[in-house]
Each structure stands twice: as C-alpha cells, then as structure tokens.
PDB file of C-alpha atoms in Angstrom:
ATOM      1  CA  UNK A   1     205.173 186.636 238.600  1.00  0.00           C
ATOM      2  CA  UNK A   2     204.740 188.683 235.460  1.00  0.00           C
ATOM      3  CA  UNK A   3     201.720 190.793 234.001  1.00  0.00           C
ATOM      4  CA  UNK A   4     204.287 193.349 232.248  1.00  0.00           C
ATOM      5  CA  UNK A   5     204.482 192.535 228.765  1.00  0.00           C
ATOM      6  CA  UNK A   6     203.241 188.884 228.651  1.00  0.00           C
ATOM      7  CA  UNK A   7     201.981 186.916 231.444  1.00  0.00           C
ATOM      8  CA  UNK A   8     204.623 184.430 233.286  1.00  0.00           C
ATOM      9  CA  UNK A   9     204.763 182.654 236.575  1.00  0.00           C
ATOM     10  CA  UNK A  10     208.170 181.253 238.451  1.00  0.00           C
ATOM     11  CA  UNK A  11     209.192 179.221 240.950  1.00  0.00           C
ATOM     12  CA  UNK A  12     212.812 179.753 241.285  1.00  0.00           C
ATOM     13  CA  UNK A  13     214.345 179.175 237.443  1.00  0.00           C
ATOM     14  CA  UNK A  14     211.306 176.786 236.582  1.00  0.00           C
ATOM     15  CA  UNK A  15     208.071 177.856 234.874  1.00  0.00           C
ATOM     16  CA  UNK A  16     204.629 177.279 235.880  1.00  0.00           C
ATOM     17  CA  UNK A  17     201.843 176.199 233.807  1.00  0.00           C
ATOM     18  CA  UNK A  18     197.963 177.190 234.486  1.00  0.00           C
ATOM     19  CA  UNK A  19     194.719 176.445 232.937  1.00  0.00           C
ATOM     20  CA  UNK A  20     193.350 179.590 231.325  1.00  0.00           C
ATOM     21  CA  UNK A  21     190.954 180.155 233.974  1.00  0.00           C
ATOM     22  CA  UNK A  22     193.565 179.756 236.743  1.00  0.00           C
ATOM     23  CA  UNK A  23     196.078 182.224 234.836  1.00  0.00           C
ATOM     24  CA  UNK A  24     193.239 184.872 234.570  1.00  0.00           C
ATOM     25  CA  UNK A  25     193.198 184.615 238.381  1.00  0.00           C
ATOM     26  CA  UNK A  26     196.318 184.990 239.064  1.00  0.00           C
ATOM     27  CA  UNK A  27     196.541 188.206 237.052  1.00  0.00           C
ATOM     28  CA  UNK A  28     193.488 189.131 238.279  1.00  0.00           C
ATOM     29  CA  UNK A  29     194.754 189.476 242.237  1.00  0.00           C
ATOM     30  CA  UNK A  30     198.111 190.661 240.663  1.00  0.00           C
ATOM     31  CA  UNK A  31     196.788 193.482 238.925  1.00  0.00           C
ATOM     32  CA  UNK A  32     194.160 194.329 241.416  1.00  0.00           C
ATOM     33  CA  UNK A  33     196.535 193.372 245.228  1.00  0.00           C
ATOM     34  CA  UNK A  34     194.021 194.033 247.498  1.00  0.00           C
ATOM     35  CA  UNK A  35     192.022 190.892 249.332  1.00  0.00           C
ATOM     36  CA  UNK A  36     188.899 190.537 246.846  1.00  0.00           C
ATOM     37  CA  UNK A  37     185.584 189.118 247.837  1.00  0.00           C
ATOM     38  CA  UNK A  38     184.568 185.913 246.232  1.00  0.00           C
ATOM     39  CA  UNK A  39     181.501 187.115 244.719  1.00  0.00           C
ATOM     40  CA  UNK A  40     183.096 190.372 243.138  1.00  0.00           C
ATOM     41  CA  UNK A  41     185.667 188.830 241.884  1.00  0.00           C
ATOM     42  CA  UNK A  42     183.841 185.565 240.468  1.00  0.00           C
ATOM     43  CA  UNK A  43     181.530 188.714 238.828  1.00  0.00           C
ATOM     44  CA  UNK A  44     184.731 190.223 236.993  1.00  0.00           C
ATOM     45  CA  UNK A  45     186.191 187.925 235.593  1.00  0.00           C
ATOM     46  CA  UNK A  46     183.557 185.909 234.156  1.00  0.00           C
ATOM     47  CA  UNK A  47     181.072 188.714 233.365  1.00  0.00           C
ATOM     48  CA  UNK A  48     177.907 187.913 232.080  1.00  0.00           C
ATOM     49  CA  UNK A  49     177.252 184.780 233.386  1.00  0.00           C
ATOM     50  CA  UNK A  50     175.404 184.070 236.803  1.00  0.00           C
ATOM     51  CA  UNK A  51     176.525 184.241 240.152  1.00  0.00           C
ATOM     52  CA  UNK A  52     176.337 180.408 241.070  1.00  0.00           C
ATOM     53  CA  UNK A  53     178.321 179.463 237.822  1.00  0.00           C
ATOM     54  CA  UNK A  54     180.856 182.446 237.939  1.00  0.00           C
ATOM     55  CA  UNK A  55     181.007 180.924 241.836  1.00  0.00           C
ATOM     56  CA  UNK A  56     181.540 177.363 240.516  1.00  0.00           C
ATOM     57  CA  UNK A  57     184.220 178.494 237.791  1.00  0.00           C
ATOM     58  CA  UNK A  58     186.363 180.542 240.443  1.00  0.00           C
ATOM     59  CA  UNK A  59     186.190 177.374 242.361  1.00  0.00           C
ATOM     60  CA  UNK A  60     187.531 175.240 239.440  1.00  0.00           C
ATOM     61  CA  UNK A  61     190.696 177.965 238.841  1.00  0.00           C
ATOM     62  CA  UNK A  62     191.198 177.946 242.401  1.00  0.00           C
ATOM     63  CA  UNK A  63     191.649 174.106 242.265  1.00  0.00           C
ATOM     64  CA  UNK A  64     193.862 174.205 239.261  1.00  0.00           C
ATOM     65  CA  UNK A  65     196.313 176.397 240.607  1.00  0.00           C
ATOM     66  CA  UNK A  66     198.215 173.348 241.744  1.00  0.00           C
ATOM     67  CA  UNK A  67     200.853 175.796 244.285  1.00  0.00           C
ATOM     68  CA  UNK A  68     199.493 175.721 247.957  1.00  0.00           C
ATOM     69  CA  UNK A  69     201.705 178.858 248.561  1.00  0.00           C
ATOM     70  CA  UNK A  70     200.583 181.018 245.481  1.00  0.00           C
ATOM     71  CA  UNK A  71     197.108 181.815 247.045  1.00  0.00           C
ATOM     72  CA  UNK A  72     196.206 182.932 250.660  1.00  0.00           C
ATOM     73  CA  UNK A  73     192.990 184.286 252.020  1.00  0.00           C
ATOM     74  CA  UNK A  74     192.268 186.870 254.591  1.00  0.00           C
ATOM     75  CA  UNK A  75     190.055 186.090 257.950  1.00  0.00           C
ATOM     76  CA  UNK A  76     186.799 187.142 255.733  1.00  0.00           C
ATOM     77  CA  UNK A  77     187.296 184.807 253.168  1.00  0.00           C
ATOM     78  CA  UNK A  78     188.681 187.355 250.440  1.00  0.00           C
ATOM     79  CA  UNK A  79     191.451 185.817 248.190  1.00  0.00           C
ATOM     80  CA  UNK A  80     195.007 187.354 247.750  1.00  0.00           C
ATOM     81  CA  UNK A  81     198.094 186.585 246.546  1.00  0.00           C
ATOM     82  CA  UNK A  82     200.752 185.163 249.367  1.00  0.00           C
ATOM     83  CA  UNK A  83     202.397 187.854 250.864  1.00  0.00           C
ATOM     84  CA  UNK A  84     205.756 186.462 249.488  1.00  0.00           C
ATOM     85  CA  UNK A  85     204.745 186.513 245.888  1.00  0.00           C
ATOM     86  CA  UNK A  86     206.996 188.736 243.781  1.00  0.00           C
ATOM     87  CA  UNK A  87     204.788 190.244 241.091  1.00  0.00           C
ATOM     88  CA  UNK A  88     207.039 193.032 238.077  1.00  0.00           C
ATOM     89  CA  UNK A  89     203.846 195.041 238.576  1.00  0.00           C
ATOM     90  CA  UNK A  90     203.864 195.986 241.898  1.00  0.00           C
ATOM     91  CA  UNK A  91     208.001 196.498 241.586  1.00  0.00           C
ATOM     92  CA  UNK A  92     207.082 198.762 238.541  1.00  0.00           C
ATOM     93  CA  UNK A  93     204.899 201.117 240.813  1.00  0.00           C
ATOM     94  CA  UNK A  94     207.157 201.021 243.408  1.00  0.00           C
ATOM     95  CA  UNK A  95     209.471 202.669 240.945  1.00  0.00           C
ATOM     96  CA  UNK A  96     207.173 205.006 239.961  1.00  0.00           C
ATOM     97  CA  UNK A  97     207.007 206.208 243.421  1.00  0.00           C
ATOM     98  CA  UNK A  98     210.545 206.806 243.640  1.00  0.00           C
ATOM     99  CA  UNK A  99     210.656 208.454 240.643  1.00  0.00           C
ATOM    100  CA  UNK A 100     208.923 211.091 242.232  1.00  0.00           C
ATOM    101  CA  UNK A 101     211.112 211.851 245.363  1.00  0.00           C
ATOM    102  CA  UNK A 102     212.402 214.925 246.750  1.00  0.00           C
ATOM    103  CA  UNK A 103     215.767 213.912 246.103  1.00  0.00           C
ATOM    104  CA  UNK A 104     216.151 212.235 242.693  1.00  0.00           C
ATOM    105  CA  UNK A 105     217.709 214.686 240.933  1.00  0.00           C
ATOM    106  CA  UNK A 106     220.581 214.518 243.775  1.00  0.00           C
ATOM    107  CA  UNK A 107     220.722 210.727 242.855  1.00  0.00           C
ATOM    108  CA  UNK A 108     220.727 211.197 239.513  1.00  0.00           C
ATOM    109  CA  UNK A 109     224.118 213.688 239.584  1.00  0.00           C
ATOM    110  CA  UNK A 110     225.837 211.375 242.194  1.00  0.00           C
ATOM    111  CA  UNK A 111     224.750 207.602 240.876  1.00  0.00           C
ATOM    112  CA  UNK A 112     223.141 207.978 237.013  1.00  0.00           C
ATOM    113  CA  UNK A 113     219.744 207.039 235.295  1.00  0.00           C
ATOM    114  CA  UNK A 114     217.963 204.411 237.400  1.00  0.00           C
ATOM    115  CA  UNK A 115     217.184 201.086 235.313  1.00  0.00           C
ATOM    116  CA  UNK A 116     213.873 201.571 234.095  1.00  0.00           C
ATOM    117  CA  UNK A 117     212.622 198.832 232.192  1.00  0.00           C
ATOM    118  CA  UNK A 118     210.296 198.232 234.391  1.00  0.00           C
ATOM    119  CA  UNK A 119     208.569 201.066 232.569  1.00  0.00           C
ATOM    120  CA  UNK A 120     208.385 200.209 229.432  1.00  0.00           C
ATOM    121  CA  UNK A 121     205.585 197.443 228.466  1.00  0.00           C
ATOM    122  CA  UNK A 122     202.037 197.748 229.364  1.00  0.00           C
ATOM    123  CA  UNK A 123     200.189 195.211 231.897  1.00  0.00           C
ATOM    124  CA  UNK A 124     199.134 192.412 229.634  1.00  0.00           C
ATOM    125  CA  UNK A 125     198.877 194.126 226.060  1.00  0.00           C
ATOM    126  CA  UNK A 126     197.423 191.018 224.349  1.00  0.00           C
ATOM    127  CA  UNK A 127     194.111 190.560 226.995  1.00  0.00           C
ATOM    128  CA  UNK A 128     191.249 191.726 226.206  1.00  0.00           C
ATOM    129  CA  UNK A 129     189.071 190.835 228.999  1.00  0.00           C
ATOM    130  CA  UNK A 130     187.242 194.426 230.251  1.00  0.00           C
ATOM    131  CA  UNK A 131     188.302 194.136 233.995  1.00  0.00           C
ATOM    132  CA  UNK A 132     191.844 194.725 232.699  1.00  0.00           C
ATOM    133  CA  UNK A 133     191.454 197.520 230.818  1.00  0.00           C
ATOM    134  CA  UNK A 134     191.255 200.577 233.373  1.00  0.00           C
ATOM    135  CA  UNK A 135     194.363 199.645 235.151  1.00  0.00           C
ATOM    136  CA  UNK A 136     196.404 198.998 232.260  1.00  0.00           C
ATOM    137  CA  UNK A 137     195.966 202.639 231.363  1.00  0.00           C
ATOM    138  CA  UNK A 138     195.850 204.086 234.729  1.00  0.00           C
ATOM    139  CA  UNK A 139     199.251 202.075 234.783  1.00  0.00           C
ATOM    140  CA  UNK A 140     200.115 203.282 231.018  1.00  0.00           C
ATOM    141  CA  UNK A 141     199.653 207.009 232.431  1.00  0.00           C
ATOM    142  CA  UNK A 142     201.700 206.414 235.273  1.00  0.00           C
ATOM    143  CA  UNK A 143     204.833 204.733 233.689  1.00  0.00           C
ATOM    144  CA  UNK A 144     204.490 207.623 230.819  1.00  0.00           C
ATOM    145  CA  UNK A 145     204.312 210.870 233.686  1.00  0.00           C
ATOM    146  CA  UNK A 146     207.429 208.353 235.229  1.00  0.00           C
ATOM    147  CA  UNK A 147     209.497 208.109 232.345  1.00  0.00           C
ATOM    148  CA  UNK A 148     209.145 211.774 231.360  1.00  0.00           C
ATOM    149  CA  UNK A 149     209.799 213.374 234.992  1.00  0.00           C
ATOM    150  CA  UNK A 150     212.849 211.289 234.888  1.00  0.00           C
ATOM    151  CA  UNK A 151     214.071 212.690 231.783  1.00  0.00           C
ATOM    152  CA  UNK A 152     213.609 215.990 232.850  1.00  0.00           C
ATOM    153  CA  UNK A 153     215.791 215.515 236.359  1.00  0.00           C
ATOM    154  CA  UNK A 154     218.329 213.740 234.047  1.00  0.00           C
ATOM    155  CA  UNK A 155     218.341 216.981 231.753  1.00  0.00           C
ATOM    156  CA  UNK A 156     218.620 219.188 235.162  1.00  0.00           C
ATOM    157  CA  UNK A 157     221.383 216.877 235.631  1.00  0.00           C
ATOM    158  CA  UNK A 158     222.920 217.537 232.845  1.00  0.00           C
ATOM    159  CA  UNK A 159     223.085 214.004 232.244  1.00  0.00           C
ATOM    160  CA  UNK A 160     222.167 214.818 228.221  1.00  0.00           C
ATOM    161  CA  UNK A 161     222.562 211.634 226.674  1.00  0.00           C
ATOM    162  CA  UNK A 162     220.651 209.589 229.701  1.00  0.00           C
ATOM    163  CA  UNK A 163     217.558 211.980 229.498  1.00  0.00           C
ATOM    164  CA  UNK A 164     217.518 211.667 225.511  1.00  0.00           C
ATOM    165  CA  UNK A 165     217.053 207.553 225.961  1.00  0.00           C
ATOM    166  CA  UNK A 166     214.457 208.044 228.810  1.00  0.00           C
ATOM    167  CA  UNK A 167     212.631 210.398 226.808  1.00  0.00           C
ATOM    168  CA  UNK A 168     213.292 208.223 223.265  1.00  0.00           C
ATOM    169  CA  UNK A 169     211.563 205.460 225.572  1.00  0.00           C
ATOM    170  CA  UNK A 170     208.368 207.737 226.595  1.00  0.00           C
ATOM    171  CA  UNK A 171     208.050 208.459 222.826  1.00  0.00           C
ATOM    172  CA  UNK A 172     208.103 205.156 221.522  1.00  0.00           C
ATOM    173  CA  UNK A 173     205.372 203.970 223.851  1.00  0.00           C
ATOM    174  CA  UNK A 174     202.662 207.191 222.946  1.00  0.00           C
ATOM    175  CA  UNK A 175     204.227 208.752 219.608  1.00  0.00           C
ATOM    176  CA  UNK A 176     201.584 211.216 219.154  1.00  0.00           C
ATOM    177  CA  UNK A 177     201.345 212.492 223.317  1.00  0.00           C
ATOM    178  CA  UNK A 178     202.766 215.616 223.510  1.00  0.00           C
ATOM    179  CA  UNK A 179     204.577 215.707 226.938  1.00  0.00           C
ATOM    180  CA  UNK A 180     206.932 212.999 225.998  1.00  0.00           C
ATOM    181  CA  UNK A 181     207.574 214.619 222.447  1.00  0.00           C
ATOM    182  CA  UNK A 182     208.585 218.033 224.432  1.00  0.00           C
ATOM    183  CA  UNK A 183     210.735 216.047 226.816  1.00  0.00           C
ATOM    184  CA  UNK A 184     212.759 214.435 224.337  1.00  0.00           C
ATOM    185  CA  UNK A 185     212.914 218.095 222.518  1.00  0.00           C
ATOM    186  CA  UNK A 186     214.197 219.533 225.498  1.00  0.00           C
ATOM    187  CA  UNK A 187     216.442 216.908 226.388  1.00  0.00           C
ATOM    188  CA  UNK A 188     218.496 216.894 222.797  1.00  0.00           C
ATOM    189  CA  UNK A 189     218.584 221.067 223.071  1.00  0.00           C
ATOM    190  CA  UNK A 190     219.906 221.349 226.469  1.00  0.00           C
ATOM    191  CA  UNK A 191     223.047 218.895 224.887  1.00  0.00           C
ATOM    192  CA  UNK A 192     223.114 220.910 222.121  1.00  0.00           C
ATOM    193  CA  UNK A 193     221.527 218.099 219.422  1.00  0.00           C
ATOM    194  CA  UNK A 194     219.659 221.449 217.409  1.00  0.00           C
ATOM    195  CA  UNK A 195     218.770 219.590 214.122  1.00  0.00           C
ATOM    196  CA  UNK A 196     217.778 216.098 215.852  1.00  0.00           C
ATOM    197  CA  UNK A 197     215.922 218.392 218.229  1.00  0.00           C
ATOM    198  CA  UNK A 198     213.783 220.373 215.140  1.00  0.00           C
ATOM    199  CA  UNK A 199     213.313 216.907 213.525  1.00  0.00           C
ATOM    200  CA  UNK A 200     211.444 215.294 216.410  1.00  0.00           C
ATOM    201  CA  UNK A 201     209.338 218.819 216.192  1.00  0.00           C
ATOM    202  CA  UNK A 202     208.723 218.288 212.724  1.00  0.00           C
ATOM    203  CA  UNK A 203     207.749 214.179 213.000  1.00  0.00           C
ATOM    204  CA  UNK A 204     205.429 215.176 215.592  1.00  0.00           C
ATOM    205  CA  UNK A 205     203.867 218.111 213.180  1.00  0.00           C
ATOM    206  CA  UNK A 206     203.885 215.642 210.686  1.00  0.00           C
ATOM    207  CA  UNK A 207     202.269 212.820 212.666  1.00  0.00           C
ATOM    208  CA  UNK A 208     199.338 215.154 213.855  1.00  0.00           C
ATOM    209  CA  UNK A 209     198.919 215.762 210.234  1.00  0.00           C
ATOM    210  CA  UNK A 210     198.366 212.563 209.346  1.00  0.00           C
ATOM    211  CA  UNK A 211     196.283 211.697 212.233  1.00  0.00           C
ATOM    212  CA  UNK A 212     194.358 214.728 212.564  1.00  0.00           C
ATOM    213  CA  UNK A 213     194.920 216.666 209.842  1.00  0.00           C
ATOM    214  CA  UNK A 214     196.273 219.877 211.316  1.00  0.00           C
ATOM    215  CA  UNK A 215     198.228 221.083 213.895  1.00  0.00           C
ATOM    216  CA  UNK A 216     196.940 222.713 216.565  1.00  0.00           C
ATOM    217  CA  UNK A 217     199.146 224.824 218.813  1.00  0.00           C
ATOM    218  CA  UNK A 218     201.258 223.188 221.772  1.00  0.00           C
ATOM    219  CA  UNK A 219     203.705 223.356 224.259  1.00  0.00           C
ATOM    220  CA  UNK A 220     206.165 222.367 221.410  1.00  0.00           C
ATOM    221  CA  UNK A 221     205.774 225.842 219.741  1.00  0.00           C
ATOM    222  CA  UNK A 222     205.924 227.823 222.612  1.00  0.00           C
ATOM    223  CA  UNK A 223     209.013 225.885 222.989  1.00  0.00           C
ATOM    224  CA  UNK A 224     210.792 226.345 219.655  1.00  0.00           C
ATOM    225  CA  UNK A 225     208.269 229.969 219.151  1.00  0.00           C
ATOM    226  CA  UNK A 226     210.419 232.758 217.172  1.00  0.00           C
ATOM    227  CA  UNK A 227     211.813 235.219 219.362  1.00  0.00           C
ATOM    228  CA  UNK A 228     212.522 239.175 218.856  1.00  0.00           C
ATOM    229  CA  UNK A 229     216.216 238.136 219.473  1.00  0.00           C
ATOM    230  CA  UNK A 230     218.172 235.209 220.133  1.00  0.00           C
ATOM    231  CA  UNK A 231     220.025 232.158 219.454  1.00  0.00           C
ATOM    232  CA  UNK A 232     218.663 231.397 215.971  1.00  0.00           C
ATOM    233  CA  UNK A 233     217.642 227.743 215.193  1.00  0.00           C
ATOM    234  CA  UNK A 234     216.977 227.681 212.097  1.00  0.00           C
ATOM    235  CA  UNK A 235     214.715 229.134 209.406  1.00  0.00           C
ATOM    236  CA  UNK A 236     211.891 231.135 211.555  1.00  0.00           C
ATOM    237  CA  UNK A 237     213.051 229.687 214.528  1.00  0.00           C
ATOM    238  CA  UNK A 238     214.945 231.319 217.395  1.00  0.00           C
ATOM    239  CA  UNK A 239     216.322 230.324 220.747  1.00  0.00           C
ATOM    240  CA  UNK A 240     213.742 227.971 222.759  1.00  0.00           C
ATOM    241  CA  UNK A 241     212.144 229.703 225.944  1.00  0.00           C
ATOM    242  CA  UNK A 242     214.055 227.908 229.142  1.00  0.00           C
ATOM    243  CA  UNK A 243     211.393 225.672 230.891  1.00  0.00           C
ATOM    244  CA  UNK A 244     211.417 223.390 234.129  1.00  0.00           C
ATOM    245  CA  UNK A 245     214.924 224.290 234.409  1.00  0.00           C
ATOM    246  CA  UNK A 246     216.384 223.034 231.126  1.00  0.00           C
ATOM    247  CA  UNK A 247     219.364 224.670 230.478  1.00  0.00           C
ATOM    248  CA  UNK A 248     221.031 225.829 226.792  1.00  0.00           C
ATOM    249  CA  UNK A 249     224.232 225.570 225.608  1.00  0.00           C
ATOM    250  CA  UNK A 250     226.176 228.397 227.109  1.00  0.00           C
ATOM    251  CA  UNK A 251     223.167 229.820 229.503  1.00  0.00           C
ATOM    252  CA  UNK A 252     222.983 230.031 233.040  1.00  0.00           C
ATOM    253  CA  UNK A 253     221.380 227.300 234.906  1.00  0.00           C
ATOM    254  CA  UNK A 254     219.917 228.976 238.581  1.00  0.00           C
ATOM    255  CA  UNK A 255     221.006 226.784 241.395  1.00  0.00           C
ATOM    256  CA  UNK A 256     218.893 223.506 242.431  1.00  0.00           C
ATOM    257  CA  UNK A 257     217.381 222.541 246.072  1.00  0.00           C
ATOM    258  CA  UNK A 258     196.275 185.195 256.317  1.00  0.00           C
ATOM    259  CA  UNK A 259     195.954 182.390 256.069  1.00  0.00           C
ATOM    260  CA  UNK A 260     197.230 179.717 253.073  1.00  0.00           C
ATOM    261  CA  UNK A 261     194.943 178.484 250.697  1.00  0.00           C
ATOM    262  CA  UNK A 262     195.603 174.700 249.790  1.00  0.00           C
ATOM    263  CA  UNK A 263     195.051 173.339 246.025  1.00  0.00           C
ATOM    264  CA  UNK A 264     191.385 172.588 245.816  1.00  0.00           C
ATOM    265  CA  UNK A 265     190.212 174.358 248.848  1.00  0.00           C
ATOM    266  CA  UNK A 266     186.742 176.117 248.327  1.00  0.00           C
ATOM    267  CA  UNK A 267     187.098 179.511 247.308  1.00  0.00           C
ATOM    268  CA  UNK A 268     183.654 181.193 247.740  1.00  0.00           C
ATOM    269  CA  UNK A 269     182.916 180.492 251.232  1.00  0.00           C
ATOM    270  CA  UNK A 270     179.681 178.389 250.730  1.00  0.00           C
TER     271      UNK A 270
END
C-alpha cells in the first residue's frame, strides 16, 4: 500500500480499486497503525456530521473494501490494518530510524549512501482532509532531520558527491529551511565545490529576500563569516568555521568513534 506521494493499493502486480470512502480508510489506519476505536475514527474522518451517520458511513467503507484480508480487528472491536499489509509509510519510518544509528557512518564508509527515496514525497500531498494534516508534517519533519543527518555522515565519510545529492534532495523539498541549505553548503565545501558552495549561500539570501524581505542572521553566516586569517573564499569571505566534523580541503579531520474482518462485516460494534 501507498500514502507516499499518491495513494495506491496492490495485490501482487494488480491494482485495487476503492470507493472514496473506503480509500480514505485505508489511509486513515495506514497513516495512523495503531487499532482505532470505531467511534473515534468514524469522528475523524467524517467530521462534522453525527455520530450515528459517521457510524453508518464507516460501515458502508468497511463493506466496500471488497479484500477480506486488508482489514482485521483487535479483541475490542478496534479496526487495523492486517498484520501482513505492506504500507511505504511505515518502511519510510523505519528508515528514518536507521538513519539515526550508532553506526551509520561506519556503513556509510564500508557500503555507500542508503537508497532513500523513501524520503522524498510527503504522505498524501493532494488530501486535504484535516485528520491528515499533523502527521504529514510530523512525517515532513522527520524525513527532512533524516535526509540532512545523512548528508552530514556521508560528508564525515568523505563520500562528497553522495552527501551533495542527499542534501540537493533536503533542499528541494523545504527551499527556504535553513538546516538543509547549510548541509548542502557544507557538503559541496568539504569536496572542495567553493563557488557552487557561495551560490547556494547567495540563492538562499536571495530567497529570504524575496520572501521576507531581509536577511536575518543564520547558521549560514557563521558558516561562511570572514575570518582574521584564512583560506579566502571570495570577496569578504574567508575560510568556513569546521562544524559537526566537516572537513576542508587540506585540513585535518580528528578521528571518528486479531482477528480478520470479512467484506461487509459490521464495523462499529452495534
């Protein structure tokens, strides 16, 4: 199953249709994996109206989902998805997790950048509905801190030109957020890319412009700050500060350590 991106359901190589009410359901559970309670979930996802029609109208997706092995439902009568459903989602945060370990930057020297586009579309960018909304930017927040960790390992790595497409990929998704601008900066200094490095200072000075209308001081010019001395960049500029490890051209780097639910059963326990 897939909420990443656009919504899409599988069995094997063959598509499944829904009714609209069914396919909000679906994403519903996949989004949110945890058993729900009838009532709650009838509540979200059709807010507004009352709780014996929002009851009714789970009832009718329920029934349209016409795959006795997509739904299951726990010994209290909350709905789930089968425990053998494969949803991109919960793949994606399982990523995320590893992303974080102790010992990624040891994989990254040994084995390369992990595949991560996984982390790189939004849960279900065209819905609208409001019970969608928190977790696609809890999940927006956590692909984004994801992608730019990563780069910075793969920079630790020395791995240049791997970090540079992480961070490229952080960028494109929040242009104007600051941590994946400075991630991508640090990335193209520490492989020695100086002018592609002050250009992606200066688009993000010039996008603040134009959004804001100033620019207020950052990490990104404590990065690329003028110095008393050093390794000039340019005009006014000087050799960055070294930060979370990122290593210059020619500088020392210090050393690194239920039950199945059948089509048409009733759904809201009454």
């Amino acid at each position: 199953m897939r909420v990443l991106g656009a919504f899409g359901l599988r069995v094997g190589d063959h598509p499944v249709p829904l009714p609209v009410d069914s396919r909000r359901l679906i994403a519903y559970l996949a989004v949110h994996p945890r058993p729900q309670p009838t009532a709650a979930l009838a509540a979200d996802l059709w807010a507004g109206v009352g709780p014996a029609a929002a009851a009714r109208l789970l009832d009718e997706a329920v029934t349209g989902v016409d795959l006795p092995e997509l739904l299951a439902a726990d010994d209290r009568g909350r709905l789930h998805l089968a425990d053998d459903v494969r949803v991109d989602l919960a793949e994606a945060l399982l990523l995320v997790r590893g992303l974080s370990s102790a010992g990624l930057l040891r994989t990254v020297r040994e084995i390369g950048c992990p595949q991560t586009d996984l982390l790189e579309s939004d849960i279900l960018p065209s819905w609208t509905a409001p019970w969608i909304a928190v977790e696609r930017e809890r999940f927006r927040q956590l692909r984004l801190s994801a992608l730019e960790g990563l780069a910075g390992t793969l920079t630790a790595a020395d791995r240049h030109d791997d970090a540079v497409a992480v961070a490229r990929r952080a960028v494109a998704t929040a242009p104007s957020r600051e941590r994946s601008r400075r991630a991508l900066v640090e990335a193209l200094l520490a492989g020695g890319h100086v002018a592609d490095a002050l250009a992606e200072y200066e688009k993000f000075q010039q996008l603040l412009r134009n959004s804001v209308g100033a620019t207020p001081d950052s990490e990104l010019d404590r990065l690329l700050a003028p110095l008393d001395s050093g390794w000039p960049l340019g005009p006014g500029l000087h050799r960055p500060v070294q930060r979370w490890g990122v290593g210059m051209p020619g500088s020392h780097r210090p050393s690194q350590r239920g039950r199945r639910l059948a089509a048409g059963s009733p759904a809201s326990g009454r």
